[in-house]
Short mmCIF file of C-alpha atoms in Angstrom, two decimals:
data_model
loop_
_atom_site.label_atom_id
_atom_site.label_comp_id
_atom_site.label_asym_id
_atom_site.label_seq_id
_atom_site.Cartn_x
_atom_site.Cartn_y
_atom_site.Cartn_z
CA UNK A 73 122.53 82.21 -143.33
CA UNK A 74 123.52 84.01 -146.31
CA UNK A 75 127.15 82.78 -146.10
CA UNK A 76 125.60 79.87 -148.17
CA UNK A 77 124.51 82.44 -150.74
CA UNK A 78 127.77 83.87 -150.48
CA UNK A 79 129.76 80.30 -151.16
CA UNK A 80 127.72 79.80 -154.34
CA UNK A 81 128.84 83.06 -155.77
CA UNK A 82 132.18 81.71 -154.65
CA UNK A 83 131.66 78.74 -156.65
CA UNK A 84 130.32 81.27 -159.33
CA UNK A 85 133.47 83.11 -159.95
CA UNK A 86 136.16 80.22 -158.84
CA UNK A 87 134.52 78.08 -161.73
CA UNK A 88 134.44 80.88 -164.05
CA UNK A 89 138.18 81.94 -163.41
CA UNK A 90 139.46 78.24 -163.57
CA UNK A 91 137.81 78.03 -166.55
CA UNK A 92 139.65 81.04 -168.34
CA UNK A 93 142.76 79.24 -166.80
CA UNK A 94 142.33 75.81 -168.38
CA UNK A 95 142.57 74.90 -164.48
CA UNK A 96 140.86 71.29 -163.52
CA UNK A 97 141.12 71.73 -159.90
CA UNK A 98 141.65 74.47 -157.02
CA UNK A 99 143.84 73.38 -154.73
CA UNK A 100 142.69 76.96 -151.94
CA UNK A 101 140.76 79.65 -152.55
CA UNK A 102 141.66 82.98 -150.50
CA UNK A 103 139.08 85.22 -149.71
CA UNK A 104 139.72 88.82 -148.16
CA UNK A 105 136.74 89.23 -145.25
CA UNK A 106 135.93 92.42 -144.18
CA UNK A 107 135.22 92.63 -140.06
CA UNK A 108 132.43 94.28 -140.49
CA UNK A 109 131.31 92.48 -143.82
CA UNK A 110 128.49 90.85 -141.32
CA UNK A 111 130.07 87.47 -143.04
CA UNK A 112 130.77 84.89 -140.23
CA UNK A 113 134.08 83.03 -141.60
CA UNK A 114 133.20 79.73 -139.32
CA UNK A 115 129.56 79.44 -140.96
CA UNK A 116 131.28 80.36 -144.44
CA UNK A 117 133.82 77.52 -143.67
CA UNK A 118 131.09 74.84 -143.03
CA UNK A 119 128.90 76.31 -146.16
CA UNK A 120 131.92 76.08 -147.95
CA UNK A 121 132.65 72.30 -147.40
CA UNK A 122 129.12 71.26 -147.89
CA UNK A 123 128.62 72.73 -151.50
CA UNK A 124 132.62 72.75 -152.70
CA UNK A 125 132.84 68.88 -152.30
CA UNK A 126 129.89 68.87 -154.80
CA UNK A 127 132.40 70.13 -157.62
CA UNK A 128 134.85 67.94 -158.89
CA UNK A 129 136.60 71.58 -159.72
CA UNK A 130 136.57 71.45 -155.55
CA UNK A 131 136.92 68.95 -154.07
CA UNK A 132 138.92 68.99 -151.10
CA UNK A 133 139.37 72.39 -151.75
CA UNK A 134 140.92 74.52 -148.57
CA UNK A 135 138.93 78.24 -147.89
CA UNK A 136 141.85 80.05 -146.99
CA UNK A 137 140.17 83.15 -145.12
CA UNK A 138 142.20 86.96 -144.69
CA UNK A 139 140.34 89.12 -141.91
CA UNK A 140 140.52 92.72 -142.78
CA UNK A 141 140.49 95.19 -139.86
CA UNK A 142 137.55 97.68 -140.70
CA UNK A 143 139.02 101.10 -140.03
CA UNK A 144 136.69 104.57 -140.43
CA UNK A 145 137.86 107.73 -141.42
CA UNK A 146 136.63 111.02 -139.77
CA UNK A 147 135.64 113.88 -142.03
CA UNK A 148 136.14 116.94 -139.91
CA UNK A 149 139.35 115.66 -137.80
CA UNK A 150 140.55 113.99 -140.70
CA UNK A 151 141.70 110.96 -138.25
CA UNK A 152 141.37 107.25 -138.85
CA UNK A 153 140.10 104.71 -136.00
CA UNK A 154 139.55 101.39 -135.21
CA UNK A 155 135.36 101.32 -136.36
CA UNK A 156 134.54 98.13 -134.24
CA UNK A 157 135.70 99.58 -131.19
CA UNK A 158 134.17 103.19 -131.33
CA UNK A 159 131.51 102.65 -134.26
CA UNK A 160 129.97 105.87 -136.31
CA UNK A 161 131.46 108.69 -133.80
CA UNK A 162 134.68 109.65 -134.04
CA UNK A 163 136.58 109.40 -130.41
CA UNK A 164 138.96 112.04 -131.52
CA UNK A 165 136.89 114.53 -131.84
CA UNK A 166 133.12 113.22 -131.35
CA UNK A 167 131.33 114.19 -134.89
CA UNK A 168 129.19 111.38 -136.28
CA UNK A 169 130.62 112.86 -139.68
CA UNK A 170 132.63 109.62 -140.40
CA UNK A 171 132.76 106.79 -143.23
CA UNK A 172 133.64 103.59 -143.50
CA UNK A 173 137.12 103.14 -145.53
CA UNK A 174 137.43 99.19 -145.20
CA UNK A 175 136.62 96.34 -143.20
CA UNK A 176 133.02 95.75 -145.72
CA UNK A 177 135.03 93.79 -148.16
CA UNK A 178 133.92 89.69 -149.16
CA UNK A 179 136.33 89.55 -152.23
CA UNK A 180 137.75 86.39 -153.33
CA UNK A 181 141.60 87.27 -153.60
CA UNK A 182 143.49 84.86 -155.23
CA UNK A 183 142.58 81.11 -156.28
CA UNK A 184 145.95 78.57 -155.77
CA UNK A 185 146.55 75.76 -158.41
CA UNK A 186 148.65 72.86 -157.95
CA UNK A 187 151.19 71.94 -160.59
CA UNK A 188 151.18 68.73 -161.41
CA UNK B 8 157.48 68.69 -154.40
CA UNK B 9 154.42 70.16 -156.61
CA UNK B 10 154.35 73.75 -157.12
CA UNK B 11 151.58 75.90 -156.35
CA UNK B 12 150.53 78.52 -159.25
CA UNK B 13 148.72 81.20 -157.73
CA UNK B 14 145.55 82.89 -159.95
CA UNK B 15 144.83 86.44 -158.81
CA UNK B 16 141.10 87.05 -158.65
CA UNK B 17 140.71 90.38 -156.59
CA UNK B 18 137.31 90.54 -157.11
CA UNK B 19 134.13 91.07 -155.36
CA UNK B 20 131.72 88.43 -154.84
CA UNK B 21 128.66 90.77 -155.32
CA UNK B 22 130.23 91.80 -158.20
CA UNK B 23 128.63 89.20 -160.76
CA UNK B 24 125.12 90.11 -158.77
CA UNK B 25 125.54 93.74 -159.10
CA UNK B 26 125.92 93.55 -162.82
CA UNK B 27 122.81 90.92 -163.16
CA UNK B 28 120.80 93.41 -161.16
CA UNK B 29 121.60 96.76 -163.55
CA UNK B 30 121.00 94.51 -166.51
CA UNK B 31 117.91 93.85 -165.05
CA UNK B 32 117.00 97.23 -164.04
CA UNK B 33 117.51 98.07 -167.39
CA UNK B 34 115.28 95.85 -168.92
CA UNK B 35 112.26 96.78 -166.75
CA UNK B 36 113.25 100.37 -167.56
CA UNK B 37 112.68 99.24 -171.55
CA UNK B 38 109.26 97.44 -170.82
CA UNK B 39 107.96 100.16 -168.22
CA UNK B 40 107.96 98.26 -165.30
CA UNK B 41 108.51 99.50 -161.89
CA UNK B 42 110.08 96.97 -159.54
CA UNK B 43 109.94 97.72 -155.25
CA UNK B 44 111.83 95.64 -153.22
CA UNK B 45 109.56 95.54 -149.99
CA UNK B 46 111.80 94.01 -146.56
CA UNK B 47 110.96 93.81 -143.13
CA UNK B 48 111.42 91.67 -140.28
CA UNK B 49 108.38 88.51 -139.87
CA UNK B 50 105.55 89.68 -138.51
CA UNK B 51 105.62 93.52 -138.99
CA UNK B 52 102.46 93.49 -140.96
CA UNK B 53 104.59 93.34 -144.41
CA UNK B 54 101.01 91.68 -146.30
CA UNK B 55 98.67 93.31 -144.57
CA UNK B 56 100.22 96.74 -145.32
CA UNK B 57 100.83 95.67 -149.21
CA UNK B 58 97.06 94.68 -149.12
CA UNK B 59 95.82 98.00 -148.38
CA UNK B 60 97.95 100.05 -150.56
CA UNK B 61 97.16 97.47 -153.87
CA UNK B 62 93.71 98.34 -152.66
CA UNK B 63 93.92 102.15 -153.10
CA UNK B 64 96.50 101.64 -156.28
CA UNK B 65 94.93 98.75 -158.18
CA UNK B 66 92.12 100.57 -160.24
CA UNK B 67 94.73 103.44 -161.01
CA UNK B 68 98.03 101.14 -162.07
CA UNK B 69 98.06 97.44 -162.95
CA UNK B 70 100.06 95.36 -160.22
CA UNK B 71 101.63 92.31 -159.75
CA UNK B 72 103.13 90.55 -156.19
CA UNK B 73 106.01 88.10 -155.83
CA UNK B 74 106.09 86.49 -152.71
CA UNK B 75 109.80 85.04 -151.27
CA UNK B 76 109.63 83.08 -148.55
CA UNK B 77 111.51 79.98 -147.69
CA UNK B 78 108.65 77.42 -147.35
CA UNK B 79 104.40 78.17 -147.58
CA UNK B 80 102.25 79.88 -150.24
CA UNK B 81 99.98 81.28 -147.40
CA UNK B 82 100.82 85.34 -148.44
CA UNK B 83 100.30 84.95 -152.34
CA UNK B 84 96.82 83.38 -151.71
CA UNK B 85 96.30 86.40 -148.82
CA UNK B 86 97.21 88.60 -151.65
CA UNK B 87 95.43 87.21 -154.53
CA UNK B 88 92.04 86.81 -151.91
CA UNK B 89 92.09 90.00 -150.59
CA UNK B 90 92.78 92.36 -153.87
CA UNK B 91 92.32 89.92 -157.09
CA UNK B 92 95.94 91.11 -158.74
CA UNK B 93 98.12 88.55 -159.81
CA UNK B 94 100.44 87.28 -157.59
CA UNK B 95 103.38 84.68 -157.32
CA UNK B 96 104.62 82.83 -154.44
CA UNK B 97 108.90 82.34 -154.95
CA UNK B 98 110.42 79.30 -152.33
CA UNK B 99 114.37 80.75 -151.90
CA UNK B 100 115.12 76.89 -150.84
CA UNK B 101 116.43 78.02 -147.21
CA UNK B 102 118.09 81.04 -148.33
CA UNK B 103 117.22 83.74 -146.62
CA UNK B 104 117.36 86.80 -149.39
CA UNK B 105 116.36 86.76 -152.92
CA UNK B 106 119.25 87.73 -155.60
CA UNK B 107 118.84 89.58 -159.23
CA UNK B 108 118.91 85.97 -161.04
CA UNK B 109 115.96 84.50 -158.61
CA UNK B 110 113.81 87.86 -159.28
CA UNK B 111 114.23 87.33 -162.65
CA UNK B 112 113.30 83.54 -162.32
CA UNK B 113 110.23 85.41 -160.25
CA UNK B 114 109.48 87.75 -163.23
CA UNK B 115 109.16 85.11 -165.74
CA UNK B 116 106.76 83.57 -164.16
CA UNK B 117 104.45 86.45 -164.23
CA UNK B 118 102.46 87.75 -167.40
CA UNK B 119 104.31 90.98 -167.66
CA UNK B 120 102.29 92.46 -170.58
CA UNK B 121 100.24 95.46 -169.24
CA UNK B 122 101.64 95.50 -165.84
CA UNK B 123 103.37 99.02 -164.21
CA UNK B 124 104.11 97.93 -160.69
CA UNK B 125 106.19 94.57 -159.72
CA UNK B 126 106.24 94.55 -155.89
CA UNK B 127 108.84 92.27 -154.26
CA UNK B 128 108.17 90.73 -151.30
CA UNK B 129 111.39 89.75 -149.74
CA UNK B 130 112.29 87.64 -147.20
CA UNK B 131 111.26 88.39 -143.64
CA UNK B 132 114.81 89.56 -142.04
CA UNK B 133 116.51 92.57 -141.25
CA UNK B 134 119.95 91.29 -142.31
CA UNK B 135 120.75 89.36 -145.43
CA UNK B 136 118.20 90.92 -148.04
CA UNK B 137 119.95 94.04 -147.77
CA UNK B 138 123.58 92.49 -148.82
CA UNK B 139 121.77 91.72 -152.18
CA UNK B 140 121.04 94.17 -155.45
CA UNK B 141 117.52 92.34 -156.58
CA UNK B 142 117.38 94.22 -159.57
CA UNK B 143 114.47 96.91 -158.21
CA UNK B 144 114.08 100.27 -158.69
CA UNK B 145 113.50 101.19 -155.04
CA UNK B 146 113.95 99.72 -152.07
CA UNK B 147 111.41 99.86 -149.05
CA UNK B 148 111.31 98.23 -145.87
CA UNK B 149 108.47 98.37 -142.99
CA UNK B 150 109.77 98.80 -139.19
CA UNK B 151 106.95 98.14 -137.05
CA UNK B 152 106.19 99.70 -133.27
CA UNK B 153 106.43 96.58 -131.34
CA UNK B 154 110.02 96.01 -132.80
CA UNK B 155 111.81 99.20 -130.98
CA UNK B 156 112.41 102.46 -132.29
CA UNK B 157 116.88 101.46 -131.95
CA UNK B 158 116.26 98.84 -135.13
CA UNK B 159 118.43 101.80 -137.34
CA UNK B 160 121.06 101.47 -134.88
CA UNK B 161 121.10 97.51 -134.78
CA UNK B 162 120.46 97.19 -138.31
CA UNK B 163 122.58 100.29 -140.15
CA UNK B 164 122.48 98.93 -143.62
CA UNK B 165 119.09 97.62 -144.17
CA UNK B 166 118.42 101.27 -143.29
CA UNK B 167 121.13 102.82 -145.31
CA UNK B 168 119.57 100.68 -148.43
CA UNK B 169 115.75 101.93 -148.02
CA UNK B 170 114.44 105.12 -150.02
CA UNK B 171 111.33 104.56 -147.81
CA UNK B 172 110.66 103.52 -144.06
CA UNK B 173 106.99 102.48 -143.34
CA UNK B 174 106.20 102.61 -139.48
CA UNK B 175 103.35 100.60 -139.15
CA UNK B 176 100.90 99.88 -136.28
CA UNK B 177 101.51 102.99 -135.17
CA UNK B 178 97.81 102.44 -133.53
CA UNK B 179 99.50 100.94 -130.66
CA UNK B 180 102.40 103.61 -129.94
CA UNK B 181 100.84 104.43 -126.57
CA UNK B 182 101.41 100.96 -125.17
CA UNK B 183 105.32 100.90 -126.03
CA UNK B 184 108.11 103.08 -125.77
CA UNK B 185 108.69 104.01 -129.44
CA UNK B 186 109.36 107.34 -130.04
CA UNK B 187 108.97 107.89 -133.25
CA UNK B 188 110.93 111.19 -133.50
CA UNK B 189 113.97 109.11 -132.39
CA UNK B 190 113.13 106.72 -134.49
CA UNK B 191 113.09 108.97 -137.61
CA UNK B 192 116.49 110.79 -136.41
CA UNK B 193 118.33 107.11 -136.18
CA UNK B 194 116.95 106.25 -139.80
CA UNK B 195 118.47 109.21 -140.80
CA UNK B 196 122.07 108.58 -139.36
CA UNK B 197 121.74 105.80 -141.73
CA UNK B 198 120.65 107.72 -144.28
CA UNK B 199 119.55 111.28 -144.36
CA UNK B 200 117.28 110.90 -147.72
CA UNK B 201 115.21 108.16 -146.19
CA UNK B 202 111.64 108.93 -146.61
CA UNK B 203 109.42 107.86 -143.05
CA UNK B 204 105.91 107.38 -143.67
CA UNK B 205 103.75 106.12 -140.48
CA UNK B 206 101.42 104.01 -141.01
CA UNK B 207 98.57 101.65 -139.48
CA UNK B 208 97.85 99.10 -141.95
CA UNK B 209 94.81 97.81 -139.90
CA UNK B 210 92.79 100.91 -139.95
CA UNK B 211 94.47 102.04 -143.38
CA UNK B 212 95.57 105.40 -141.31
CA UNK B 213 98.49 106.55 -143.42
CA UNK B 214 98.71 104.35 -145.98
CA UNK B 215 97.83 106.77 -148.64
CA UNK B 216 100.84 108.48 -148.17
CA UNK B 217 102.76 105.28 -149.13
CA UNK B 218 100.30 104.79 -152.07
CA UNK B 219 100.99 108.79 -153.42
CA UNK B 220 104.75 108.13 -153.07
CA UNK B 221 104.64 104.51 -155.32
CA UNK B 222 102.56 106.20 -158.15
CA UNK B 223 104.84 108.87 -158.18
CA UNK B 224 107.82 106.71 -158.57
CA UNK B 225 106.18 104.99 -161.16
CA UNK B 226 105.27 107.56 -163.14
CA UNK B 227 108.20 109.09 -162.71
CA UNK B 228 109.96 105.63 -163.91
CA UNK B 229 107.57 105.54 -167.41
CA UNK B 230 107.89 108.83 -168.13
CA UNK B 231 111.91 109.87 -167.74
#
């Protein structure tokens, strides 16, 4: 369950950034998930509800979340592919000389403000 | 209609963590203390292992233990019983990792002065802890026997995190199939300067070699 750690440092930066704003309240937060972030966006979701509702800041406030495909790059091919479906070797040409180039993200993207 | 203004973040939400832990870092650096984040999964013989190397350490470095756990105090009193140091016991509330701002809550509750070694010990789980920066010097993390030699494969970043992997109860290798040569190649796939040190924390086979490799981090930590 560390989506619940995750929501507080949400919280964290949302109240921080509002605050710089002179916002009172967030009307959405998006968030930019990586696939392979090992962050479940359901258990975020329910996380998020329990502990947003708590801030006035919050309240009612929508988690708006982006999936980002995780794609890995291969070193000695110099090919991209999909990681989730072929993991650390590369199905082009088979070396295990690959990294990661996204799909680890859990970056809050944007906050959205309504104007009253 | 109300508009909606839109506030671009683009930020990380380990960021804010990240930074907490190299401030930390940096202010055990200034007092001389050596912080090792110790993970495993329950039950693979974290406390007994930690018990035996304080026990060949304590009379040549001072020591202190913080124990994270979500509920019980049952591992800082094993701790304290068993090899006198001073130890903590830190309730994460349900969470299941500690962060750089509850290690520091964990530090202040310890009497600092005079002390070289800080060992962590984290959460039992294989997971979450290693999503989190706690602000240590080194990480470590025990894989035991009965728990498969494929845990690198199921867990890559725990192992990518680790400077060390402790096999323990290596005693009982004949009765499963862990092979620990596999084992060592899949830890490093995850991360080829991973240190493996096997171990059997019950007959204290090994554990020296865990015990040599702390006091030369520490040292190393005082002195550079």
């Amino acid at each position: 369950m560390h989506e619940l750690g995750i929501v507080f440092y949400i919280i964290r930066d949302v109240k921080q950034a509002a605050g710089e704003n002179n916002v009172d309240h967030v009307s959405a937060v998006v968030m930019n998930i990586g696939e392979v972030s090992t962050v479940i966006p359901e258990y975020l979701a329910d996380c998020w509800r329990w502990a947003a509702d708590k801030e006035p800041l919050l309240e009612g406030c929508e988690l708006k979340v982006n999936i980002i495909p995780a794609v890995t790059h291969c070193d000695d091919c110099g090919k991209d592919y999909e990681t989730v479906k072929y993991g650390k070797t590369c199905p082009f040409c088979s070396s295990g000389n690959t990294f990661l180039l996204r799909g680890n993200e859990v970056e809050i993207k944007e906050i959205e403000v309504s104007n009253n | 209609m109300d508009g909606v203004k839109i506030i671009e973040i683009k930020k990380s939400v380990f960021a804010e963590n990240e930074k907490d832990a190299d401030e930390l870092r940096k202010e055990l650096k200034d007092k001389g203390v050596y912080l090792l984040n110790l993970m495993s999964s329950p039950g693979s013989g974290k406390t007994t292992t930690l018990i035996r190397t304080i026990n060949l350490l304590k009379d040549r470095i001072r020591i202190a233990v913080m124990e994270a756990d979500i509920d019980s105090d049952v591992d800082a009193i094993k701790i304290k019983e068993a090899t006198g140091i001073q130890s903590i016991q830190l309730h994460t509330g349900g969470m299941c990792h500690l962060d750089a701002e509850m290690t520091r809550q964990g530090l202040d509750g310890l009497d600092l002065e005079d002390i070289d070694l800080v060992v962590l010990e984290n959460v039992g789980n294989l997971v979450c802890p290693a999503e989190f920066d706690t602000g240590s010097v080194r990480n470590a993390m025990i894989l035991s026997v009965p728990e498969g030699d494929d845990k690198p494969l199921k867990y890559p970043l725990m192992f990518s995190v680790c400077d060390v992997v402790v096999v323990n109860k290596i005693d009982v290798l004949p009765f499963f199939d862990f092979d620990i040569e596999k084992c060592r190649e899949y830890i490093h796939m995850r991360n080829p300067k991973a240190r493996v040190i096997p171990v059997c924390a019950k007959t204290g086979e090994g554990v020296d070699a865990f015990a040599e490799w702390i006091l030369e981090e520490v040292s190393e930590w005082k002195t550079q």
